[in-house]
Amino acid sequence: MGKQFLEITEKKEVDAIIACVAAEVEEARAKTDASVEKVKVAEALGRIVSADVFSALNVPPFDRATMDGYAVVASDTFYADENNPASLIITGSISAGESPSQYVDKGYCMGISTGAPLPKGANATVKVENTSEYADGAAGKKTKKVKVYKPVAPGENIMLAGSDINRGARIVRRGTTLTPRETGVLAACGLNEVAVYKKPTVAIISSGNEMIAPGEDLEPAKIYDVNSQALSDSVRECGCSPYFLGIARDNTEDISERLNESLEKGVDVIIVSGGTSAGVGDLLPKVIEELGEILVHGVDIKPGKPFIFGTLQGTPFFGLPGNPTSALVTFNLFVAPLLRTISGIPVQNHEKGVRRKEKRIKAKAAQRIFSERGRNEYVLVNLVSAKKPEEVSIIAYPILTGSGAITTLAKADGYIFMEKGKEIIEEGEEVDVELLTNLFASKKLYQNYDTLRSG
Amino acid sequence: MGKQFLEITEKKEVDAIIACVAAEVEEARAKTDASVEKVKVAEALGRIVSADVFSALNVPPFDRATMDGYAVVASDTFYADENNPASLIITGSISAGESPSQYVDKGYCMGISTGAPLPKGANATVKVENTSEYADGAAGKKTKKVKVYKPVAPGENIMLAGSDINRGARIVRRGTTLTPRETGVLAACGLNEVAVYKKPTVAIISSGNEMIAPGEDLEPAKIYDVNSQALSDSVRECGCSPYFLGIARDNTEDISERLNESLEKGVDVIIVSGGTSAGVGDLLPKVIEELGEILVHGVDIKPGKPFIFGTLQGTPFFGLPGNPTSALVTFNLFVAPLLRTISGIPVQNHEKGVRRKEKRIKAKAAQRIFSERGRNEYVLVNLVSAKKPEEVSIIAYPILTGSGAITTLAKADGYIFMEKGKEIIEEGEEVDVELLTNLFASKKLYQNYDTLRSG
């Protein structure tokens, strides 16, 4: 069943195929409430809002004093100065949190604290610094009064009800990632819950007879499974929840079983990495063909050539190389854009249907870099910030340990794309480096970035 | 008790005082195991490693084939070519995950899969593409043989045990923030646990008689508490755990009680914001003086002048303005650097004892911006990416709604620092913008950044 591409597909075409499936999945998710959940604002940091949020109230909810002083009728203070202060009778005072019960008439005023509601009748606040209180009248019949030395205009030192946020105003847009600023605004409007997109669940399966899980005893001929961990954490960095299904042995039954379990669980995406054993290159496509459709089998890039993309009963499926560095590079190139799309982040930077969301910085090649003729090559690089007098820049060192080494993964901050036809990058040439992990999550790059930008 | 600075302190001096306390707290934490915990690698993404991690094993643990083909004695293949292939007897085959039991002698070979351990005697792998299998000898006594058409050098197409990571090698340095790359390397070495710094706990107290918690009914004269939410999430963004102690009323008992609760709980830092009620400006310093020491009371910046810093029984204490925008600006300026220090991120960019870790980008002023004479002013700005032909840049719009408005907070992407003496920024002038939230957490900035960098 299904169409099968056994030939190598061009990267651009692969991007377009994945973007198309991503858009379909996103649309399907948007039609169902199953992709949305209400969460406490207290736990919503970093989540993506699924519907525009409107304020049910005015902020501030009442006309509010913005200074400590006296609530007055502004016209009572016009023309007042040091020599001719206005004199007003104080009828009481209002603290923040208290409701004023009195009306302020011309010739009268009330003491007021910052944040307290303005009493009716008053239309401005005189700062306490521009006043002096005194007692007036005969002993035993003293009246509390205040001299006002500076005039105020109507509306001065008050914030009108709804002037900050009007009842009914949109306060957070659909698709916004919540930062402390937005959670603060939600709180200001009295909201303690918010509707967000559910985090897509991503099934992760490692495959290989030689794999064992970290923490287990190392048996002869076995190696520890790296990809389950590295891919789970990469999935987390894309705002999704990994669902680890363990290590599958290299046989049809074991892989089928885990794929079926993923589908029954209702995961949003499935990733299988590996295995490296002989014959296994044919095993995975065979299983996929039985359960769904292969759309891409092989892409014209290095590393990552044996990449597979397809759908299993409508669920996007990725087959990544077993080699950890290749797995992480293909994850960044192909899986991450799809995860971002189905997470509900609105499309902004479209480029021929392909979402561009790589984290990219400019650097200089530390040495001559060669690419294999006729291949789109991703050269892993280590970034170091170089500080020469009057010049700060980031230097990119190609990592030469090869894509099979774990240490390549450990050293790699990002990769340079050498398009087919580009066979040499000269020493000192400016290159674009796509970062492998979140810029600020990676301390080292954070510092480089700091240096670069503030230098 | 204690020294008290009632005068306004210069920002630089405040930075130095805070850096000094931060270093003391960090040192005290480093001396005790209480600041370190073991966590599962599966839950360690983003955590900071508290001690260098070394590999207890070789990676790979054995000499490993990196190609499908035949494990051979390399010298058997020397001088082989299409016309004169070397002919070797096949004694068996090894799949990935299997232990080879046989020895490979000169003249013999074994089939081998990528990832399988190299059998003893063999020192290279011939790629399957450069071979052809055949059966040799009389019927009934056939021997399986392989013709090798290309020579291999010793070590070719194999990865030697420990060549990737040597037993005893340091794989992760103390102070590293774990990304998928590092968690992958830990997995490669079989580790499923890692020692990390405990997240510092930060007590958060809002103060004000007019405050009520979001979700509660809005009573007359009350407003919803914004700072608890915005500061809790800011604390989370700094890698710490907020511990919310509720809203304190503006009286000595209520504030003291919550401060004592924080100290009993053993929090690492205490933040009180507000209140705006009259007389409360004196209340907090009084309470602090009773329990500890005030080191800063007032700083020469706007917004944020009434900032307080001190220690309560050795625990750093911050008194932030009640106004949410001022609270968030002072948090970024003064609290965040201390939180980063005590989180265990190693000191790298010291500048006269003050850690510089702001997230900064360059932008152009959208219009003339004025500052108040004689004040260090932080002007909040909204960032918009502007794309002119042949030029991509970020434009900074000053936000004029005032620091009291919640919408100022909502619109602000960052702030421009106008040092005392700098009273005007001209339209189009290049300015440094300190970002209020994580660059990539904020979607809008992410896009701007993308555009800026890839444009």
PDB file of C-alpha atoms in Angstrom, chain A residues 41-45 57-62 64 68 95-100 112-117 159 163-165 171 175-192 209-211 213-216 218-226 229-234 236-237 250 276-279 328 340 345-349 356-362 382 401 404-414 432 435-443 445-447 449-455, chain B residues 41-45 57-62 64 68 95-100 112-117 159 163-165 171 175-192 209-211 213-216 218-226 229-234 236-237 250 276-279 328 340 345-349 356-362 382 401 404-414 432 435-443 445-447 449-455:
ATOM      1  CA  VAL A  41      -1.889  30.436  35.168  1.00  0.00           C
ATOM      2  CA  ALA A  42       0.538  29.538  37.972  1.00  0.00           C
ATOM      3  CA  GLU A  43       1.675  26.580  35.857  1.00  0.00           C
ATOM      4  CA  ALA A  44       1.350  28.157  32.420  1.00  0.00           C
ATOM      5  CA  LEU A  45       4.812  29.673  31.896  1.00  0.00           C
ATOM      6  CA  LEU A  57     -13.084  43.724  33.825  1.00  0.00           C
ATOM      7  CA  ASN A  58     -11.619  47.182  33.752  1.00  0.00           C
ATOM      8  CA  VAL A  59      -8.042  47.638  34.962  1.00  0.00           C
ATOM      9  CA  PRO A  60      -7.897  49.514  37.209  1.00  0.00           C
ATOM     10  CA  PRO A  61     -11.441  48.616  38.247  1.00  0.00           C
ATOM     11  CA  PHE A  62     -11.952  52.122  39.655  1.00  0.00           C
ATOM     12  CA  ARG A  64      -7.307  55.216  41.371  1.00  0.00           C
ATOM     13  CA  ASP A  68      -0.221  59.979  48.240  1.00  0.00           C
ATOM     14  CA  SER A  95      -6.355  54.071  52.311  1.00  0.00           C
ATOM     15  CA  ALA A  96      -5.610  51.593  49.541  1.00  0.00           C
ATOM     16  CA  GLY A  97      -8.130  48.771  49.710  1.00  0.00           C
ATOM     17  CA  GLU A  98     -10.821  50.953  51.364  1.00  0.00           C
ATOM     18  CA  SER A  99     -14.041  52.070  49.676  1.00  0.00           C
ATOM     19  CA  PRO A 100     -14.746  55.792  50.000  1.00  0.00           C
ATOM     20  CA  ILE A 112      -5.857  59.595  49.885  1.00  0.00           C
ATOM     21  CA  SER A 113      -3.144  56.930  49.557  1.00  0.00           C
ATOM     22  CA  THR A 114      -1.568  55.699  46.358  1.00  0.00           C
ATOM     23  CA  GLY A 115      -3.794  52.933  44.974  1.00  0.00           C
ATOM     24  CA  ALA A 116      -6.926  54.004  46.838  1.00  0.00           C
ATOM     25  CA  PRO A 117     -10.178  54.626  44.899  1.00  0.00           C
ATOM     26  CA  MET A 159      -5.607  56.588  36.724  1.00  0.00           C
ATOM     27  CA  SER A 163      -7.634  53.319  31.207  1.00  0.00           C
ATOM     28  CA  ASP A 164      -5.040  50.575  31.451  1.00  0.00           C
ATOM     29  CA  ILE A 165      -7.137  47.656  30.198  1.00  0.00           C
ATOM     30  CA  ILE A 171      -5.090  40.895  26.492  1.00  0.00           C
ATOM     31  CA  GLY A 175      -0.509  31.484  19.693  1.00  0.00           C
ATOM     32  CA  THR A 176       1.401  33.554  22.251  1.00  0.00           C
ATOM     33  CA  THR A 177       4.038  31.754  24.283  1.00  0.00           C
ATOM     34  CA  LEU A 178       3.451  32.822  27.884  1.00  0.00           C
ATOM     35  CA  THR A 179       6.269  34.757  29.546  1.00  0.00           C
ATOM     36  CA  PRO A 180       6.143  36.443  32.981  1.00  0.00           C
ATOM     37  CA  ARG A 181       4.781  39.526  31.238  1.00  0.00           C
ATOM     38  CA  GLU A 182       1.704  37.739  29.897  1.00  0.00           C
ATOM     39  CA  THR A 183       1.083  35.704  33.048  1.00  0.00           C
ATOM     40  CA  GLY A 184       1.262  39.021  34.923  1.00  0.00           C
ATOM     41  CA  VAL A 185      -1.352  40.556  32.630  1.00  0.00           C
ATOM     42  CA  LEU A 186      -3.628  37.519  33.070  1.00  0.00           C
ATOM     43  CA  ALA A 187      -3.282  37.942  36.837  1.00  0.00           C
ATOM     44  CA  ALA A 188      -4.093  41.656  36.551  1.00  0.00           C
ATOM     45  CA  CYS A 189      -7.408  40.691  34.949  1.00  0.00           C
ATOM     46  CA  GLY A 190      -8.153  38.285  37.766  1.00  0.00           C
ATOM     47  CA  LEU A 191      -7.633  35.145  35.696  1.00  0.00           C
ATOM     48  CA  ASN A 192      -6.144  32.069  37.331  1.00  0.00           C
ATOM     49  CA  ASN A 209      20.009  -5.569  19.056  1.00  0.00           C
ATOM     50  CA  GLU A 210      23.179  -4.080  20.522  1.00  0.00           C
ATOM     51  CA  MET A 211      21.413  -1.387  22.571  1.00  0.00           C
ATOM     52  CA  ALA A 213      19.498   1.250  28.545  1.00  0.00           C
ATOM     53  CA  PRO A 214      21.797   3.491  30.640  1.00  0.00           C
ATOM     54  CA  GLY A 215      21.926   2.300  34.232  1.00  0.00           C
ATOM     55  CA  GLU A 216      21.867  -1.381  33.210  1.00  0.00           C
ATOM     56  CA  LEU A 218      27.064  -3.357  30.217  1.00  0.00           C
ATOM     57  CA  GLU A 219      27.023  -6.817  28.640  1.00  0.00           C
ATOM     58  CA  PRO A 220      29.647  -7.867  26.073  1.00  0.00           C
ATOM     59  CA  ALA A 221      29.043  -6.561  22.545  1.00  0.00           C
ATOM     60  CA  LYS A 222      26.387  -4.117  23.839  1.00  0.00           C
ATOM     61  CA  ILE A 223      26.435  -0.331  23.869  1.00  0.00           C
ATOM     62  CA  TYR A 224      24.325   2.164  25.749  1.00  0.00           C
ATOM     63  CA  ASP A 225      21.366   3.726  23.967  1.00  0.00           C
ATOM     64  CA  VAL A 226      22.107   7.435  23.462  1.00  0.00           C
ATOM     65  CA  GLN A 229      17.820  10.393  25.952  1.00  0.00           C
ATOM     66  CA  ALA A 230      19.060  12.933  23.400  1.00  0.00           C
ATOM     67  CA  LEU A 231      15.843  12.785  21.355  1.00  0.00           C
ATOM     68  CA  SER A 232      13.556  12.927  24.414  1.00  0.00           C
ATOM     69  CA  ASP A 233      15.305  16.072  25.562  1.00  0.00           C
ATOM     70  CA  SER A 234      15.224  17.550  22.051  1.00  0.00           C
ATOM     71  CA  ARG A 236      11.165  18.691  25.343  1.00  0.00           C
ATOM     72  CA  GLU A 237      13.083  21.661  23.948  1.00  0.00           C
ATOM     73  CA  ASP A 250      15.743  -5.652  15.152  1.00  0.00           C
ATOM     74  CA  THR A 276      22.558  -0.205  12.723  1.00  0.00           C
ATOM     75  CA  SER A 277      22.389  -3.977  12.346  1.00  0.00           C
ATOM     76  CA  ALA A 278      22.608  -5.580   8.913  1.00  0.00           C
ATOM     77  CA  GLY A 279      19.344  -5.905   7.068  1.00  0.00           C
ATOM     78  CA  LEU A 328      20.247  14.950  16.255  1.00  0.00           C
ATOM     79  CA  ARG A 340       6.722  23.569  16.296  1.00  0.00           C
ATOM     80  CA  ILE A 345       2.826  28.354  17.295  1.00  0.00           C
ATOM     81  CA  PRO A 346       1.279  30.442  14.514  1.00  0.00           C
ATOM     82  CA  VAL A 347       2.952  30.449  11.139  1.00  0.00           C
ATOM     83  CA  GLN A 348       4.898  33.647  10.567  1.00  0.00           C
ATOM     84  CA  ASN A 349       8.019  33.165   8.574  1.00  0.00           C
ATOM     85  CA  ARG A 356      12.096  28.616   8.992  1.00  0.00           C
ATOM     86  CA  LYS A 357      12.765  28.660  12.676  1.00  0.00           C
ATOM     87  CA  GLU A 358      16.367  27.705  12.985  1.00  0.00           C
ATOM     88  CA  LYS A 359      18.471  29.466  15.506  1.00  0.00           C
ATOM     89  CA  ARG A 360      21.266  30.916  13.457  1.00  0.00           C
ATOM     90  CA  ILE A 361      24.371  32.998  14.143  1.00  0.00           C
ATOM     91  CA  LYS A 362      27.233  34.271  12.017  1.00  0.00           C
ATOM     92  CA  ASN A 382      32.394  23.936  17.746  1.00  0.00           C
ATOM     93  CA  THR A 401      35.987  13.074  14.902  1.00  0.00           C
ATOM     94  CA  GLY A 404      29.862   8.194  14.521  1.00  0.00           C
ATOM     95  CA  ALA A 405      31.546   9.561  17.623  1.00  0.00           C
ATOM     96  CA  ILE A 406      29.607  10.591  20.711  1.00  0.00           C
ATOM     97  CA  THR A 407      32.242  13.231  21.353  1.00  0.00           C
ATOM     98  CA  THR A 408      31.285  14.857  18.049  1.00  0.00           C
ATOM     99  CA  LEU A 409      27.850  15.318  19.538  1.00  0.00           C
ATOM    100  CA  ALA A 410      29.306  16.633  22.769  1.00  0.00           C
ATOM    101  CA  LYS A 411      31.511  19.204  21.074  1.00  0.00           C
ATOM    102  CA  ALA A 412      29.068  20.347  18.405  1.00  0.00           C
ATOM    103  CA  ASP A 413      27.409  23.696  19.039  1.00  0.00           C
ATOM    104  CA  GLY A 414      25.836  23.777  15.603  1.00  0.00           C
ATOM    105  CA  ASP A 432      25.964  30.837   9.027  1.00  0.00           C
ATOM    106  CA  LEU A 435      22.589  26.073  16.530  1.00  0.00           C
ATOM    107  CA  LEU A 436      21.805  22.575  17.746  1.00  0.00           C
ATOM    108  CA  THR A 437      20.246  23.604  21.037  1.00  0.00           C
ATOM    109  CA  ASN A 438      18.528  26.587  22.514  1.00  0.00           C
ATOM    110  CA  LEU A 439      20.984  29.467  22.470  1.00  0.00           C
ATOM    111  CA  PHE A 440      20.463  30.478  26.057  1.00  0.00           C
ATOM    112  CA  ALA A 441      20.104  26.975  27.368  1.00  0.00           C
ATOM    113  CA  SER A 442      23.669  26.413  26.299  1.00  0.00           C
ATOM    114  CA  LYS A 443      25.792  28.390  28.683  1.00  0.00           C
ATOM    115  CA  LEU A 445      26.930  30.022  23.581  1.00  0.00           C
ATOM    116  CA  TYR A 446      25.153  32.366  25.878  1.00  0.00           C
ATOM    117  CA  GLN A 447      28.475  33.866  26.783  1.00  0.00           C
ATOM    118  CA  TYR A 449      26.406  35.635  22.261  1.00  0.00           C
ATOM    119  CA  ASP A 450      26.777  38.158  25.030  1.00  0.00           C
ATOM    120  CA  THR A 451      30.272  38.967  23.973  1.00  0.00           C
ATOM    121  CA  LEU A 452      29.292  39.244  20.355  1.00  0.00           C
ATOM    122  CA  ARG A 453      26.378  41.502  20.944  1.00  0.00           C
ATOM    123  CA  SER A 454      27.727  43.758  23.632  1.00  0.00           C
ATOM    124  CA  GLY A 455      31.290  43.900  22.375  1.00  0.00           C
TER     125      GLY A 455
ATOM    126  CA  VAL B  41      19.360  11.973  33.679  1.00  0.00           C
ATOM    127  CA  ALA B  42      15.883  11.576  32.160  1.00  0.00           C
ATOM    128  CA  GLU B  43      14.771  14.565  34.254  1.00  0.00           C
ATOM    129  CA  ALA B  44      17.977  16.578  34.157  1.00  0.00           C
ATOM    130  CA  LEU B  45      17.477  18.749  31.050  1.00  0.00           C
ATOM    131  CA  LEU B  57      33.956   2.976  30.720  1.00  0.00           C
ATOM    132  CA  ASN B  58      35.405   3.109  27.234  1.00  0.00           C
ATOM    133  CA  VAL B  59      33.130   4.291  24.421  1.00  0.00           C
ATOM    134  CA  PRO B  60      32.826   2.268  22.349  1.00  0.00           C
ATOM    135  CA  PRO B  61      33.446  -0.492  24.890  1.00  0.00           C
ATOM    136  CA  PHE B  62      35.000  -2.709  22.184  1.00  0.00           C
ATOM    137  CA  ARG B  64      33.483  -1.870  16.595  1.00  0.00           C
ATOM    138  CA  ASP B  68      28.592  -3.779   6.977  1.00  0.00           C
ATOM    139  CA  SER B  95      25.628  -9.236  14.091  1.00  0.00           C
ATOM    140  CA  ALA B  96      25.427  -6.114  16.231  1.00  0.00           C
ATOM    141  CA  GLY B  97      24.880  -7.139  19.850  1.00  0.00           C
ATOM    142  CA  GLU B  98      26.579 -10.522  19.408  1.00  0.00           C
ATOM    143  CA  SER B  99      29.926 -11.507  20.908  1.00  0.00           C
ATOM    144  CA  PRO B 100      32.362 -13.050  18.438  1.00  0.00           C
ATOM    145  CA  ILE B 112      30.234  -8.387  10.231  1.00  0.00           C
ATOM    146  CA  SER B 113      27.412  -5.858  10.719  1.00  0.00           C
ATOM    147  CA  THR B 114      27.817  -2.191  11.517  1.00  0.00           C
ATOM    148  CA  GLY B 115      28.094  -1.873  15.298  1.00  0.00           C
ATOM    149  CA  ALA B 116      29.217  -5.457  15.887  1.00  0.00           C
ATOM    150  CA  PRO B 117      32.428  -6.147  17.877  1.00  0.00           C
ATOM    151  CA  MET B 159      36.267   2.365  15.729  1.00  0.00           C
ATOM    152  CA  SER B 163      38.657   6.025  20.839  1.00  0.00           C
ATOM    153  CA  ASP B 164      35.517   8.093  21.311  1.00  0.00           C
ATOM    154  CA  ILE B 165      35.561   8.425  25.097  1.00  0.00           C
ATOM    155  CA  ILE B 171      32.628  14.097  29.935  1.00  0.00           C
ATOM    156  CA  GLY B 175      28.656  24.226  36.051  1.00  0.00           C
ATOM    157  CA  THR B 176      27.411  22.991  32.670  1.00  0.00           C
ATOM    158  CA  THR B 177      23.737  23.509  31.917  1.00  0.00           C
ATOM    159  CA  LEU B 178      22.517  20.189  30.544  1.00  0.00           C
ATOM    160  CA  THR B 179      21.266  20.211  26.947  1.00  0.00           C
ATOM    161  CA  PRO B 180      20.272  17.158  24.869  1.00  0.00           C
ATOM    162  CA  ARG B 181      23.909  16.903  23.803  1.00  0.00           C
ATOM    163  CA  GLU B 182      25.184  16.442  27.357  1.00  0.00           C
ATOM    164  CA  THR B 183      22.342  14.160  28.445  1.00  0.00           C
ATOM    165  CA  GLY B 184      23.152  12.083  25.354  1.00  0.00           C
ATOM    166  CA  VAL B 185      26.804  11.849  26.358  1.00  0.00           C
ATOM    167  CA  LEU B 186      25.848  10.822  29.919  1.00  0.00           C
ATOM    168  CA  ALA B 187      23.636   8.101  28.412  1.00  0.00           C
ATOM    169  CA  ALA B 188      26.504   6.953  26.167  1.00  0.00           C
ATOM    170  CA  CYS B 189      28.571   6.337  29.300  1.00  0.00           C
ATOM    171  CA  GLY B 190      25.742   4.335  30.842  1.00  0.00           C
ATOM    172  CA  LEU B 191      24.833   6.955  33.438  1.00  0.00           C
ATOM    173  CA  ASN B 192      21.209   7.361  34.426  1.00  0.00           C
ATOM    174  CA  ASN B 209      -4.225  46.008  51.725  1.00  0.00           C
ATOM    175  CA  GLU B 210      -5.805  46.489  48.308  1.00  0.00           C
ATOM    176  CA  MET B 211      -4.482  43.221  46.835  1.00  0.00           C
ATOM    177  CA  ALA B 213      -5.476  36.908  44.461  1.00  0.00           C
ATOM    178  CA  PRO B 214      -6.528  36.222  40.848  1.00  0.00           C
ATOM    179  CA  GLY B 215      -9.506  33.869  40.764  1.00  0.00           C
ATOM    180  CA  GLU B 216     -11.120  35.476  43.800  1.00  0.00           C
ATOM    181  CA  LEU B 218     -13.160  41.374  42.911  1.00  0.00           C
ATOM    182  CA  GLU B 219     -14.334  43.350  45.940  1.00  0.00           C
ATOM    183  CA  PRO B 220     -14.758  47.124  45.807  1.00  0.00           C
ATOM    184  CA  ALA B 221     -11.508  49.106  46.078  1.00  0.00           C
ATOM    185  CA  LYS B 222      -9.436  45.954  45.527  1.00  0.00           C
ATOM    186  CA  ILE B 223      -7.149  45.080  42.652  1.00  0.00           C
ATOM    187  CA  TYR B 224      -5.669  41.761  41.574  1.00  0.00           C
ATOM    188  CA  ASP B 225      -2.141  40.943  42.647  1.00  0.00           C
ATOM    189  CA  VAL B 226       0.089  40.901  39.538  1.00  0.00           C
ATOM    190  CA  GLN B 229       2.577  35.690  39.267  1.00  0.00           C
ATOM    191  CA  ALA B 230       5.053  37.790  37.271  1.00  0.00           C
ATOM    192  CA  LEU B 231       7.828  37.395  39.866  1.00  0.00           C
ATOM    193  CA  SER B 232       7.220  33.646  40.353  1.00  0.00           C
ATOM    194  CA  ASP B 233       7.584  33.118  36.629  1.00  0.00           C
ATOM    195  CA  SER B 234      10.652  35.376  36.470  1.00  0.00           C
ATOM    196  CA  ARG B 236      11.430  30.131  37.226  1.00  0.00           C
ATOM    197  CA  GLU B 237      13.131  31.659  34.188  1.00  0.00           C
ATOM    198  CA  ASP B 250       0.233  46.333  55.395  1.00  0.00           C
ATOM    199  CA  THR B 276       1.588  51.040  47.767  1.00  0.00           C
ATOM    200  CA  SER B 277      -0.412  52.059  50.835  1.00  0.00           C
ATOM    201  CA  ALA B 278       0.522  55.166  52.763  1.00  0.00           C
ATOM    202  CA  GLY B 279       3.129  54.722  55.444  1.00  0.00           C
ATOM    203  CA  LEU B 328      10.014  43.435  36.865  1.00  0.00           C
ATOM    204  CA  ARG B 340      22.137  33.084  38.565  1.00  0.00           C
ATOM    205  CA  ILE B 345      26.478  28.840  37.022  1.00  0.00           C
ATOM    206  CA  PRO B 346      30.228  29.491  37.119  1.00  0.00           C
ATOM    207  CA  VAL B 347      31.448  33.048  36.997  1.00  0.00           C
ATOM    208  CA  GLN B 348      32.818  33.922  33.566  1.00  0.00           C
ATOM    209  CA  ASN B 349      32.176  37.477  32.578  1.00  0.00           C
ATOM    210  CA  ARG B 356      27.014  40.718  33.418  1.00  0.00           C
ATOM    211  CA  LYS B 357      24.482  38.337  32.016  1.00  0.00           C
ATOM    212  CA  GLU B 358      21.845  40.539  30.509  1.00  0.00           C
ATOM    213  CA  LYS B 359      20.312  39.500  27.266  1.00  0.00           C
ATOM    214  CA  ARG B 360      21.052  42.393  24.980  1.00  0.00           C
ATOM    215  CA  ILE B 361      20.336  43.269  21.350  1.00  0.00           C
ATOM    216  CA  LYS B 362      20.945  46.321  19.223  1.00  0.00           C
ATOM    217  CA  ASN B 382       8.497  47.596  22.383  1.00  0.00           C
ATOM    218  CA  THR B 401       1.698  54.545  29.069  1.00  0.00           C
ATOM    219  CA  GLY B 404       2.009  52.198  36.560  1.00  0.00           C
ATOM    220  CA  ALA B 405       0.137  50.571  33.722  1.00  0.00           C
ATOM    221  CA  ILE B 406      -0.123  46.814  33.326  1.00  0.00           C
ATOM    222  CA  THR B 407      -0.209  47.324  29.570  1.00  0.00           C
ATOM    223  CA  THR B 408       3.271  48.847  29.793  1.00  0.00           C
ATOM    224  CA  LEU B 409       4.398  45.525  31.150  1.00  0.00           C
ATOM    225  CA  ALA B 410       2.519  43.650  28.433  1.00  0.00           C
ATOM    226  CA  LYS B 411       4.018  45.672  25.598  1.00  0.00           C
ATOM    227  CA  ALA B 412       7.562  45.921  26.921  1.00  0.00           C
ATOM    228  CA  ASP B 413      10.094  43.638  25.257  1.00  0.00           C
ATOM    229  CA  GLY B 414      13.003  45.259  27.035  1.00  0.00           C
ATOM    230  CA  ASP B 432      21.269  48.627  23.339  1.00  0.00           C
ATOM    231  CA  LEU B 435      15.516  42.024  27.050  1.00  0.00           C
ATOM    232  CA  LEU B 436      13.023  41.469  29.839  1.00  0.00           C
ATOM    233  CA  THR B 437      12.455  37.781  29.149  1.00  0.00           C
ATOM    234  CA  ASN B 438      14.304  34.921  27.591  1.00  0.00           C
ATOM    235  CA  LEU B 439      14.858  35.739  23.950  1.00  0.00           C
ATOM    236  CA  PHE B 440      13.577  32.457  22.624  1.00  0.00           C
ATOM    237  CA  ALA B 441      10.819  32.073  25.159  1.00  0.00           C
ATOM    238  CA  SER B 442       9.281  35.182  23.703  1.00  0.00           C
ATOM    239  CA  LYS B 443       7.967  34.223  20.313  1.00  0.00           C
ATOM    240  CA  LEU B 445      11.472  38.391  19.712  1.00  0.00           C
ATOM    241  CA  TYR B 446      12.426  35.023  18.420  1.00  0.00           C
ATOM    242  CA  GLN B 447      11.077  36.030  15.046  1.00  0.00           C
ATOM    243  CA  TYR B 449      15.954  37.744  16.093  1.00  0.00           C
ATOM    244  CA  ASP B 450      15.607  35.286  13.265  1.00  0.00           C
ATOM    245  CA  THR B 451      14.935  38.032  10.815  1.00  0.00           C
ATOM    246  CA  LEU B 452      17.812  40.062  12.119  1.00  0.00           C
ATOM    247  CA  ARG B 453      20.293  37.257  11.947  1.00  0.00           C
ATOM    248  CA  SER B 454      19.283  35.589   8.735  1.00  0.00           C
ATOM    249  CA  GLY B 455      18.326  38.725   6.844  1.00  0.00           C
TER     250      GLY B 455
END
